[in-house]
């Protein structure tokens, strides 16, 4: 009888020990590069987000997966620096009033707006 009770209780108890956080809509990413022309982020917790195989032509063609360009870089807090790990929400790119320089630095083709940016860790 005790064995039967344990078998019934085990799945209930195991479901309470889920270590994964619930999906709160936030992505976690590393700021790969900031220039006057682009703000490049590599997503760390979602493999289906961004562009794969992008090469950073300004850094010896180092290759990254899951990267995108923030199309609203002027709305990102000034304290965010290259190398920082951030939490943010992303949405499809919308027209905005951000001004960029005319320099071409080979940004990823994937573009998203990011909001609710929080710095988790700085380099």
CSV table of N, CA, C and O in Angstrom, one decimal:
chain,number,residue,atom,x,y,z
A,1,UNK,N,0.8,-1.2,0.0
A,1,UNK,CA,0.0,0.0,0.0
A,1,UNK,C,0.9,1.3,0.0
A,1,UNK,O,0.6,2.2,-0.7
A,2,UNK,N,1.9,1.3,0.8
A,2,UNK,CA,2.8,2.4,0.8
A,2,UNK,C,3.5,2.6,-0.5
A,2,UNK,O,3.7,3.7,-1.0
A,3,UNK,N,3.9,1.5,-1.1
A,3,UNK,CA,4.5,1.6,-2.4
A,3,UNK,C,3.6,2.2,-3.5
A,3,UNK,O,4.0,3.0,-4.3
A,4,UNK,N,2.3,1.9,-3.5
A,4,UNK,CA,1.3,2.4,-4.4
A,4,UNK,C,1.1,3.9,-4.1
A,4,UNK,O,1.1,4.7,-5.0
A,5,UNK,N,1.1,4.3,-2.9
A,5,UNK,CA,1.0,5.7,-2.5
A,5,UNK,C,2.2,6.5,-3.0
A,5,UNK,O,2.1,7.6,-3.6
A,6,UNK,N,3.4,5.9,-2.9
A,6,UNK,CA,4.6,6.6,-3.4
A,6,UNK,C,4.6,6.8,-4.9
A,6,UNK,O,5.0,7.8,-5.4
A,7,UNK,N,4.2,5.7,-5.6
A,7,UNK,CA,4.1,5.8,-7.0
A,7,UNK,C,3.1,6.9,-7.5
A,7,UNK,O,3.3,7.6,-8.5
A,8,UNK,N,2.0,7.1,-6.8
A,8,UNK,CA,1.0,8.1,-7.1
A,8,UNK,C,1.5,9.5,-6.7
A,8,UNK,O,1.3,10.4,-7.5
A,9,UNK,N,2.2,9.6,-5.6
A,9,UNK,CA,2.7,10.9,-5.1
A,9,UNK,C,3.9,11.4,-5.9
A,9,UNK,O,4.1,12.6,-6.0
A,10,UNK,N,4.7,10.5,-6.4
A,10,UNK,CA,6.0,10.9,-7.0
A,10,UNK,C,5.8,11.8,-8.2
A,10,UNK,O,6.5,12.9,-8.2
A,11,UNK,N,4.9,11.6,-9.2
A,11,UNK,CA,4.7,12.6,-10.3
A,11,UNK,C,4.3,13.9,-9.8
A,11,UNK,O,4.7,15.0,-10.3
A,12,UNK,N,3.4,14.0,-8.8
A,12,UNK,CA,2.9,15.2,-8.2
A,12,UNK,C,4.1,16.0,-7.6
A,12,UNK,O,4.2,17.2,-7.8
A,13,UNK,N,4.9,15.4,-6.8
A,13,UNK,CA,6.0,16.0,-6.2
A,13,UNK,C,7.1,16.4,-7.2
A,13,UNK,O,7.7,17.5,-7.1
A,14,UNK,N,7.3,15.6,-8.2
A,14,UNK,CA,8.3,15.9,-9.2
A,14,UNK,C,7.9,17.1,-10.0
A,14,UNK,O,8.7,17.9,-10.4
A,15,UNK,N,6.6,17.3,-10.3
A,15,UNK,CA,6.2,18.5,-11.1
A,15,UNK,C,6.4,19.8,-10.3
A,15,UNK,O,6.5,20.8,-10.9
A,16,UNK,N,6.5,19.7,-9.0
A,16,UNK,CA,6.7,20.9,-8.2
A,16,UNK,C,8.1,21.4,-8.2
A,16,UNK,O,8.5,22.5,-7.8
A,17,UNK,N,9.0,20.5,-8.7
A,17,UNK,CA,10.5,20.8,-8.6
A,17,UNK,C,11.0,21.2,-10.0
A,17,UNK,O,12.2,21.1,-10.3
A,18,UNK,N,10.2,21.8,-10.8
A,18,UNK,CA,10.6,22.2,-12.1
A,18,UNK,C,11.6,23.4,-12.0
A,18,UNK,O,11.2,24.4,-11.4
A,19,UNK,N,12.8,23.3,-12.5
A,19,UNK,CA,13.8,24.3,-12.3
A,19,UNK,C,13.7,25.4,-13.4
A,19,UNK,O,14.3,26.4,-13.3
A,20,UNK,N,13.0,25.1,-14.5
A,20,UNK,CA,12.9,26.1,-15.6
A,20,UNK,C,11.9,27.2,-15.1
A,20,UNK,O,10.8,27.0,-14.6
A,21,UNK,N,12.4,28.4,-15.4
A,21,UNK,CA,11.5,29.5,-15.1
A,21,UNK,C,10.4,29.6,-16.1
A,21,UNK,O,10.6,29.2,-17.3
A,22,UNK,N,9.3,30.1,-15.8
A,22,UNK,CA,8.2,30.2,-16.7
A,22,UNK,C,8.5,31.2,-17.7
A,22,UNK,O,9.3,32.2,-17.5
A,23,UNK,N,8.0,31.1,-18.9
A,23,UNK,CA,8.3,32.0,-20.0
A,23,UNK,C,7.7,33.4,-19.7
A,23,UNK,O,6.4,33.5,-19.7
A,24,UNK,N,8.5,34.3,-19.3
A,24,UNK,CA,7.9,35.6,-19.0
A,24,UNK,C,8.0,36.6,-20.1
A,24,UNK,O,7.8,37.8,-19.9
A,25,UNK,N,8.4,36.2,-21.3
A,25,UNK,CA,8.4,37.0,-22.5
A,25,UNK,C,9.8,37.7,-22.6
A,25,UNK,O,10.0,38.4,-23.6
A,26,UNK,N,10.7,37.5,-21.7
A,26,UNK,CA,12.0,38.2,-21.8
A,26,UNK,C,13.0,37.3,-22.4
A,26,UNK,O,13.0,36.1,-22.2
A,27,UNK,N,13.9,37.9,-23.2
A,27,UNK,CA,15.0,37.2,-23.8
A,27,UNK,C,16.3,37.6,-23.0
A,27,UNK,O,16.3,38.7,-22.4
A,28,UNK,N,17.3,36.8,-23.1
A,28,UNK,CA,18.5,37.1,-22.5
A,28,UNK,C,19.5,37.1,-23.6
A,28,UNK,O,19.5,36.3,-24.5
A,29,UNK,N,20.4,38.1,-23.6
A,29,UNK,CA,21.3,38.3,-24.7
A,29,UNK,C,22.6,38.9,-24.3
A,29,UNK,O,22.7,39.6,-23.3
A,30,UNK,N,23.6,38.8,-25.2
A,30,UNK,CA,24.9,39.4,-25.0
A,30,UNK,C,25.0,40.5,-26.1
A,30,UNK,O,24.8,40.2,-27.3
A,31,UNK,N,25.4,41.7,-25.7
A,31,UNK,CA,25.7,42.8,-26.7
A,31,UNK,C,27.0,42.5,-27.3
A,31,UNK,O,28.0,42.5,-26.7
A,32,UNK,N,27.0,42.2,-28.6
A,32,UNK,CA,28.2,41.8,-29.4
A,32,UNK,C,28.9,43.0,-29.8
A,32,UNK,O,30.1,43.1,-29.7
A,33,UNK,N,28.2,44.0,-30.3
A,33,UNK,CA,28.8,45.2,-30.9
A,33,UNK,C,27.9,46.4,-30.8
A,33,UNK,O,26.7,46.3,-31.0
A,34,UNK,N,28.5,47.6,-30.6
A,34,UNK,CA,27.8,48.8,-30.6
A,34,UNK,C,28.6,49.8,-31.5
A,34,UNK,O,29.8,50.0,-31.2
A,35,UNK,N,28.0,50.3,-32.5
A,35,UNK,CA,28.7,51.3,-33.3
A,35,UNK,C,27.6,52.4,-33.7
A,35,UNK,O,26.5,52.3,-33.3
A,36,UNK,N,28.1,53.4,-34.4
A,36,UNK,CA,27.1,54.4,-34.8
A,36,UNK,C,26.1,53.9,-35.8
A,36,UNK,O,25.1,54.5,-36.0
A,37,UNK,N,26.4,52.8,-36.4
A,37,UNK,CA,25.6,52.2,-37.4
A,37,UNK,C,24.7,51.0,-37.0
A,37,UNK,O,23.7,50.7,-37.6
A,38,UNK,N,25.2,50.3,-35.9
A,38,UNK,CA,24.4,49.1,-35.5
A,38,UNK,C,24.6,48.8,-34.0
A,38,UNK,O,25.6,49.2,-33.4
A,39,UNK,N,23.6,48.1,-33.5
A,39,UNK,CA,23.6,47.6,-32.1
A,39,UNK,C,23.3,46.2,-32.3
A,39,UNK,O,22.1,45.8,-32.5
A,40,UNK,N,24.3,45.3,-32.1
A,40,UNK,CA,24.1,43.9,-32.4
A,40,UNK,C,24.0,43.1,-31.1
A,40,UNK,O,24.9,43.2,-30.2
A,41,UNK,N,23.0,42.2,-31.0
A,41,UNK,CA,22.8,41.4,-29.8
A,41,UNK,C,22.7,39.9,-30.2
A,41,UNK,O,22.1,39.6,-31.2
A,42,UNK,N,23.3,39.1,-29.4
A,42,UNK,CA,23.2,37.6,-29.6
A,42,UNK,C,22.3,37.1,-28.5
A,42,UNK,O,22.5,37.3,-27.3
A,43,UNK,N,21.2,36.4,-29.0
A,43,UNK,CA,20.3,35.9,-28.0
A,43,UNK,C,20.8,34.6,-27.4
A,43,UNK,O,21.3,33.7,-28.2
A,44,UNK,N,20.8,34.5,-26.1
A,44,UNK,CA,21.4,33.3,-25.4
A,44,UNK,C,20.4,32.3,-25.0
A,44,UNK,O,20.8,31.1,-24.8
A,45,UNK,N,19.1,32.6,-24.9
A,45,UNK,CA,18.1,31.6,-24.4
A,45,UNK,C,17.0,31.3,-25.4
A,45,UNK,O,16.0,30.8,-25.0
A,46,UNK,N,17.2,31.5,-26.7
A,46,UNK,CA,16.2,31.1,-27.7
A,46,UNK,C,17.0,30.9,-29.0
A,46,UNK,O,17.3,31.8,-29.7
A,47,UNK,N,17.2,29.6,-29.3
A,47,UNK,CA,17.9,29.3,-30.6
A,47,UNK,C,17.1,29.6,-31.8
A,47,UNK,O,17.7,29.5,-32.9
A,48,UNK,N,15.9,29.9,-31.8
A,48,UNK,CA,15.1,30.2,-33.0
A,48,UNK,C,15.0,31.6,-33.3
A,48,UNK,O,14.2,32.0,-34.1
A,49,UNK,N,15.7,32.5,-32.6
A,49,UNK,CA,15.6,33.9,-32.7
A,49,UNK,C,16.9,34.5,-33.3
A,49,UNK,O,18.0,34.2,-33.0
A,50,UNK,N,16.7,35.3,-34.3
A,50,UNK,CA,17.8,36.0,-35.0
A,50,UNK,C,18.4,35.2,-36.1
A,50,UNK,O,17.8,34.3,-36.7
A,51,UNK,N,19.6,35.6,-36.5
A,51,UNK,CA,20.2,35.1,-37.7
A,51,UNK,C,21.4,34.2,-37.3
A,51,UNK,O,22.1,34.5,-36.3
A,52,UNK,N,21.6,33.1,-38.0
A,52,UNK,CA,22.7,32.2,-37.7
A,52,UNK,C,23.8,32.4,-38.7
A,52,UNK,O,23.6,32.7,-39.9
A,53,UNK,N,25.0,32.1,-38.3
A,53,UNK,CA,26.2,32.2,-39.2
A,53,UNK,C,26.6,33.6,-39.5
A,53,UNK,O,27.4,33.8,-40.5
A,54,UNK,N,26.2,34.6,-38.8
A,54,UNK,CA,26.6,36.0,-39.1
A,54,UNK,C,28.1,36.2,-38.7
A,54,UNK,O,28.5,35.7,-37.6
A,55,UNK,N,28.9,36.8,-39.5
A,55,UNK,CA,30.3,37.1,-39.3
A,55,UNK,C,30.5,38.6,-39.0
A,55,UNK,O,30.0,39.4,-39.8
A,56,UNK,N,31.1,38.9,-37.9
A,56,UNK,CA,31.4,40.2,-37.5
A,56,UNK,C,32.7,40.7,-38.3
A,56,UNK,O,33.8,40.4,-37.9
A,57,UNK,N,32.5,41.5,-39.4
A,57,UNK,CA,33.6,41.9,-40.2
A,57,UNK,C,34.5,42.9,-39.5
A,57,UNK,O,35.6,43.1,-39.9
A,58,UNK,N,34.0,43.5,-38.4
A,58,UNK,CA,34.9,44.4,-37.6
A,58,UNK,C,35.7,43.7,-36.5
A,58,UNK,O,36.5,44.3,-35.8
A,59,UNK,N,35.5,42.4,-36.4
A,59,UNK,CA,36.2,41.6,-35.4
A,59,UNK,C,36.8,40.3,-36.0
A,59,UNK,O,36.4,39.2,-35.5
A,60,UNK,N,37.6,40.4,-37.0
A,60,UNK,CA,38.2,39.2,-37.6
A,60,UNK,C,37.2,38.1,-38.1
A,60,UNK,O,37.5,37.0,-38.0
A,61,UNK,N,36.1,38.6,-38.5
A,61,UNK,CA,35.0,37.6,-39.0
A,61,UNK,C,34.6,36.5,-38.0
A,61,UNK,O,34.3,35.4,-38.4
A,62,UNK,N,34.6,36.9,-36.7
A,62,UNK,CA,34.1,35.9,-35.7
A,62,UNK,C,32.7,35.6,-36.0
A,62,UNK,O,31.9,36.6,-36.4
A,63,UNK,N,32.3,34.4,-36.0
A,63,UNK,CA,31.0,34.0,-36.4
A,63,UNK,C,30.1,33.8,-35.2
A,63,UNK,O,30.5,33.3,-34.1
A,64,UNK,N,28.8,34.3,-35.3
A,64,UNK,CA,27.8,34.2,-34.3
A,64,UNK,C,26.5,33.6,-34.8
A,64,UNK,O,26.2,33.8,-36.0
A,65,UNK,N,25.8,32.9,-33.9
A,65,UNK,CA,24.4,32.5,-34.2
A,65,UNK,C,23.5,33.2,-33.3
A,65,UNK,O,23.8,33.7,-32.3
A,66,UNK,N,22.2,33.3,-33.8
A,66,UNK,CA,21.1,33.9,-33.0
A,66,UNK,C,21.4,35.4,-32.7
A,66,UNK,O,21.2,35.9,-31.6
A,67,UNK,N,21.8,36.1,-33.8
A,67,UNK,CA,22.1,37.5,-33.6
A,67,UNK,C,21.1,38.4,-34.4
A,67,UNK,O,20.5,37.9,-35.4
A,68,UNK,N,20.9,39.6,-34.0
A,68,UNK,CA,20.1,40.5,-34.7
A,68,UNK,C,20.6,42.0,-34.4
A,68,UNK,O,21.3,42.2,-33.5
A,69,UNK,N,20.1,42.9,-35.2
A,69,UNK,CA,20.3,44.3,-35.0
A,69,UNK,C,19.1,44.9,-34.3
A,69,UNK,O,18.0,44.7,-34.8
A,70,UNK,N,19.4,45.7,-33.3
A,70,UNK,CA,18.3,46.5,-32.7
A,70,UNK,C,18.0,47.7,-33.5
A,70,UNK,O,18.8,48.5,-33.8
A,71,UNK,N,16.8,47.7,-34.1
A,71,UNK,CA,16.4,48.8,-35.0
A,71,UNK,C,16.0,50.1,-34.2
A,71,UNK,O,15.8,51.1,-34.9
A,72,UNK,N,15.9,50.0,-32.9
A,72,UNK,CA,15.6,51.2,-32.1
A,72,UNK,C,16.7,51.5,-31.1
A,72,UNK,O,16.5,51.7,-29.9
A,73,UNK,N,18.0,51.4,-31.6
A,73,UNK,CA,19.1,51.6,-30.7
A,73,UNK,C,19.1,52.9,-29.9
A,73,UNK,O,19.7,52.9,-28.8
A,74,UNK,N,18.5,53.9,-30.4
A,74,UNK,CA,18.5,55.2,-29.7
A,74,UNK,C,17.6,55.1,-28.5
A,74,UNK,O,17.7,56.0,-27.6
A,75,UNK,N,16.8,54.1,-28.3
A,75,UNK,CA,15.9,54.0,-27.2
A,75,UNK,C,16.5,53.1,-26.1
A,75,UNK,O,15.9,52.9,-25.0
A,76,UNK,N,17.6,52.5,-26.3
A,76,UNK,CA,18.3,51.6,-25.4
A,76,UNK,C,19.1,52.5,-24.4
A,76,UNK,O,19.7,53.4,-24.8
A,77,UNK,N,19.0,52.2,-23.1
A,77,UNK,CA,19.7,53.0,-22.1
A,77,UNK,C,21.2,53.1,-22.3
A,77,UNK,O,21.8,52.2,-22.8
A,78,UNK,N,21.7,54.3,-22.1
A,78,UNK,CA,23.1,54.6,-22.4
A,78,UNK,C,24.1,53.7,-21.6
A,78,UNK,O,25.2,53.5,-22.0
A,79,UNK,N,23.7,53.1,-20.5
A,79,UNK,CA,24.6,52.3,-19.6
A,79,UNK,C,24.9,51.0,-20.2
A,79,UNK,O,25.7,50.2,-19.8
A,80,UNK,N,24.2,50.6,-21.3
A,80,UNK,CA,24.4,49.3,-21.9
A,80,UNK,C,25.6,49.4,-22.8
A,80,UNK,O,25.7,50.2,-23.8
A,81,UNK,N,26.6,48.6,-22.5
A,81,UNK,CA,27.9,48.6,-23.3
A,81,UNK,C,28.1,47.2,-24.0
A,81,UNK,O,27.6,46.2,-23.6
A,82,UNK,N,29.0,47.2,-25.0
A,82,UNK,CA,29.4,46.0,-25.6
A,82,UNK,C,29.9,45.0,-24.6
A,82,UNK,O,30.7,45.4,-23.7
A,83,UNK,N,29.6,43.7,-24.7
A,83,UNK,CA,30.0,42.7,-23.8
A,83,UNK,C,29.0,42.5,-22.7
A,83,UNK,O,29.1,41.5,-22.0
A,84,UNK,N,28.1,43.4,-22.5
A,84,UNK,CA,27.1,43.2,-21.4
A,84,UNK,C,26.1,42.1,-21.7
A,84,UNK,O,25.7,41.9,-22.8
A,85,UNK,N,25.6,41.5,-20.6
A,85,UNK,CA,24.5,40.5,-20.8
A,85,UNK,C,23.3,41.3,-20.3
A,85,UNK,O,23.3,41.9,-19.2
A,86,UNK,N,22.2,41.2,-21.1
A,86,UNK,CA,21.0,42.0,-20.9
A,86,UNK,C,19.8,41.1,-20.9
A,86,UNK,O,19.8,40.0,-21.6
A,87,UNK,N,18.7,41.5,-20.3
A,87,UNK,CA,17.4,40.9,-20.4
A,87,UNK,C,16.5,41.9,-21.1
A,87,UNK,O,16.6,43.1,-20.8
A,88,UNK,N,15.7,41.5,-22.0
A,88,UNK,CA,14.9,42.4,-22.8
A,88,UNK,C,13.7,41.7,-23.5
A,88,UNK,O,13.6,40.5,-23.5
A,89,UNK,N,12.8,42.5,-23.9
A,89,UNK,CA,11.7,42.0,-24.8
A,89,UNK,C,11.9,42.5,-26.2
A,89,UNK,O,12.5,43.6,-26.4
A,90,UNK,N,11.6,41.7,-27.1
A,90,UNK,CA,11.8,42.0,-28.5
A,90,UNK,C,10.5,41.9,-29.3
A,90,UNK,O,9.6,41.1,-29.0
A,91,UNK,N,10.3,42.8,-30.3
A,91,UNK,CA,9.2,42.8,-31.2
A,91,UNK,C,9.6,43.1,-32.6
A,91,UNK,O,10.7,43.5,-32.8
A,92,UNK,N,8.7,42.9,-33.5
A,92,UNK,CA,9.1,43.2,-34.9
A,92,UNK,C,9.5,44.7,-35.0
A,92,UNK,O,9.0,45.5,-34.3
A,93,UNK,N,10.4,44.9,-36.0
A,93,UNK,CA,10.9,46.3,-36.2
A,93,UNK,C,9.8,47.2,-36.7
A,93,UNK,O,9.0,46.8,-37.6
A,94,UNK,N,9.7,48.4,-36.1
A,94,UNK,CA,8.7,49.4,-36.5
A,94,UNK,C,9.5,50.7,-36.9
A,94,UNK,O,10.6,50.9,-36.4
A,95,UNK,N,8.9,51.5,-37.8
A,95,UNK,CA,9.5,52.8,-38.1
A,95,UNK,C,9.8,53.6,-36.8
A,95,UNK,O,8.9,53.6,-35.9
A,96,UNK,N,10.9,54.3,-36.7
A,96,UNK,CA,11.2,55.1,-35.6
A,96,UNK,C,12.1,56.3,-36.0
A,96,UNK,O,12.4,56.4,-37.1
A,97,UNK,N,12.4,57.1,-35.0
A,97,UNK,CA,13.2,58.3,-35.3
A,97,UNK,C,14.7,58.2,-34.9
A,97,UNK,O,15.3,59.2,-34.8
A,98,UNK,N,15.2,57.0,-34.8
A,98,UNK,CA,16.6,56.8,-34.5
A,98,UNK,C,17.4,57.2,-35.7
A,98,UNK,O,17.1,56.9,-36.8
A,99,UNK,N,18.5,57.9,-35.4
A,99,UNK,CA,19.5,58.4,-36.4
A,99,UNK,C,20.7,57.5,-36.4
A,99,UNK,O,21.3,57.3,-35.3
A,100,UNK,N,21.2,57.1,-37.5
A,100,UNK,CA,22.4,56.2,-37.6
A,100,UNK,C,23.3,56.9,-38.5
A,100,UNK,O,23.0,57.7,-39.4
A,101,UNK,N,24.6,56.6,-38.4
A,101,UNK,CA,25.6,57.1,-39.3
A,101,UNK,C,25.6,56.3,-40.6
A,101,UNK,O,25.0,55.2,-40.6
A,102,UNK,N,26.2,56.8,-41.6
A,102,UNK,CA,26.1,56.2,-42.9
A,102,UNK,C,27.2,55.1,-43.1
A,102,UNK,O,27.3,54.5,-44.2
A,103,UNK,N,28.0,54.8,-42.1
A,103,UNK,CA,29.0,53.8,-42.2
A,103,UNK,C,28.4,52.4,-42.3
A,103,UNK,O,27.4,52.1,-41.7
A,104,UNK,N,28.9,51.6,-43.2
A,104,UNK,CA,28.5,50.2,-43.3
A,104,UNK,C,29.4,49.3,-42.6
A,104,UNK,O,30.6,49.3,-42.8
A,105,UNK,N,28.8,48.6,-41.6
A,105,UNK,CA,29.7,47.7,-40.8
A,105,UNK,C,29.2,46.3,-40.8
A,105,UNK,O,29.5,45.5,-40.0
A,106,UNK,N,28.4,46.0,-41.8
A,106,UNK,CA,27.9,44.6,-42.0
A,106,UNK,C,27.1,44.0,-40.9
A,106,UNK,O,27.4,43.0,-40.4
A,107,UNK,N,26.0,44.7,-40.5
A,107,UNK,CA,25.1,44.2,-39.4
A,107,UNK,C,24.3,43.0,-39.9
A,107,UNK,O,24.2,42.7,-41.1
A,108,UNK,N,23.8,42.2,-38.9
A,108,UNK,CA,22.9,41.1,-39.3
A,108,UNK,C,21.7,41.6,-40.0
A,108,UNK,O,21.3,42.8,-39.8
A,109,UNK,N,21.1,40.8,-40.8
A,109,UNK,CA,19.9,41.3,-41.6
A,109,UNK,C,18.7,41.2,-40.7
A,109,UNK,O,17.7,41.9,-41.0
A,110,UNK,N,18.7,40.3,-39.7
A,110,UNK,CA,17.5,40.3,-38.8
A,110,UNK,C,17.5,41.5,-37.9
A,110,UNK,O,18.5,41.9,-37.3
A,111,UNK,N,16.3,42.2,-37.9
A,111,UNK,CA,16.1,43.4,-37.1
A,111,UNK,C,14.9,43.3,-36.2
A,111,UNK,O,13.8,42.9,-36.7
A,112,UNK,N,15.1,43.7,-35.0
A,112,UNK,CA,14.0,43.8,-34.0
A,112,UNK,C,14.1,45.0,-33.2
A,112,UNK,O,15.2,45.6,-33.0
A,113,UNK,N,12.9,45.5,-32.6
A,113,UNK,CA,12.9,46.5,-31.6
A,113,UNK,C,13.1,45.8,-30.3
A,113,UNK,O,12.5,44.8,-30.1
A,114,UNK,N,13.9,46.4,-29.4
A,114,UNK,CA,14.0,45.9,-28.0
A,114,UNK,C,13.5,46.9,-27.0
A,114,UNK,O,13.8,48.1,-27.2
A,115,UNK,N,12.8,46.4,-26.0
A,115,UNK,CA,12.3,47.2,-24.9
A,115,UNK,C,12.6,46.6,-23.6
A,115,UNK,O,13.0,45.4,-23.5
A,116,UNK,N,12.3,47.3,-22.5
A,116,UNK,CA,12.4,46.8,-21.1
A,116,UNK,C,13.8,46.2,-20.9
A,116,UNK,O,14.0,45.1,-20.4
A,117,UNK,N,14.8,46.9,-21.3
A,117,UNK,CA,16.2,46.5,-21.2
A,117,UNK,C,16.7,46.6,-19.8
A,117,UNK,O,16.6,47.6,-19.2
A,118,UNK,N,17.3,45.4,-19.3
A,118,UNK,CA,17.9,45.4,-18.0
A,118,UNK,C,19.2,44.8,-18.1
A,118,UNK,O,19.4,43.7,-18.7
A,119,UNK,N,20.2,45.4,-17.5
A,119,UNK,CA,21.6,44.9,-17.5
A,119,UNK,C,21.7,43.8,-16.4
A,119,UNK,O,21.4,44.1,-15.3
A,120,UNK,N,22.1,42.6,-16.8
A,120,UNK,CA,22.3,41.5,-15.9
A,120,UNK,C,23.7,41.5,-15.4
A,120,UNK,O,24.0,41.2,-14.3
A,121,UNK,N,24.6,41.7,-16.4
A,121,UNK,CA,26.1,41.5,-16.1
A,121,UNK,C,26.9,42.4,-17.1
A,121,UNK,O,26.5,42.4,-18.2
A,122,UNK,N,27.9,43.0,-16.6
A,122,UNK,CA,28.8,43.8,-17.5
A,122,UNK,C,30.1,43.1,-17.6
A,122,UNK,O,30.5,42.3,-16.8
A,123,UNK,N,30.7,43.3,-18.7
A,123,UNK,CA,32.0,42.7,-19.0
A,123,UNK,C,33.1,43.3,-18.3
A,123,UNK,O,33.2,44.5,-18.0
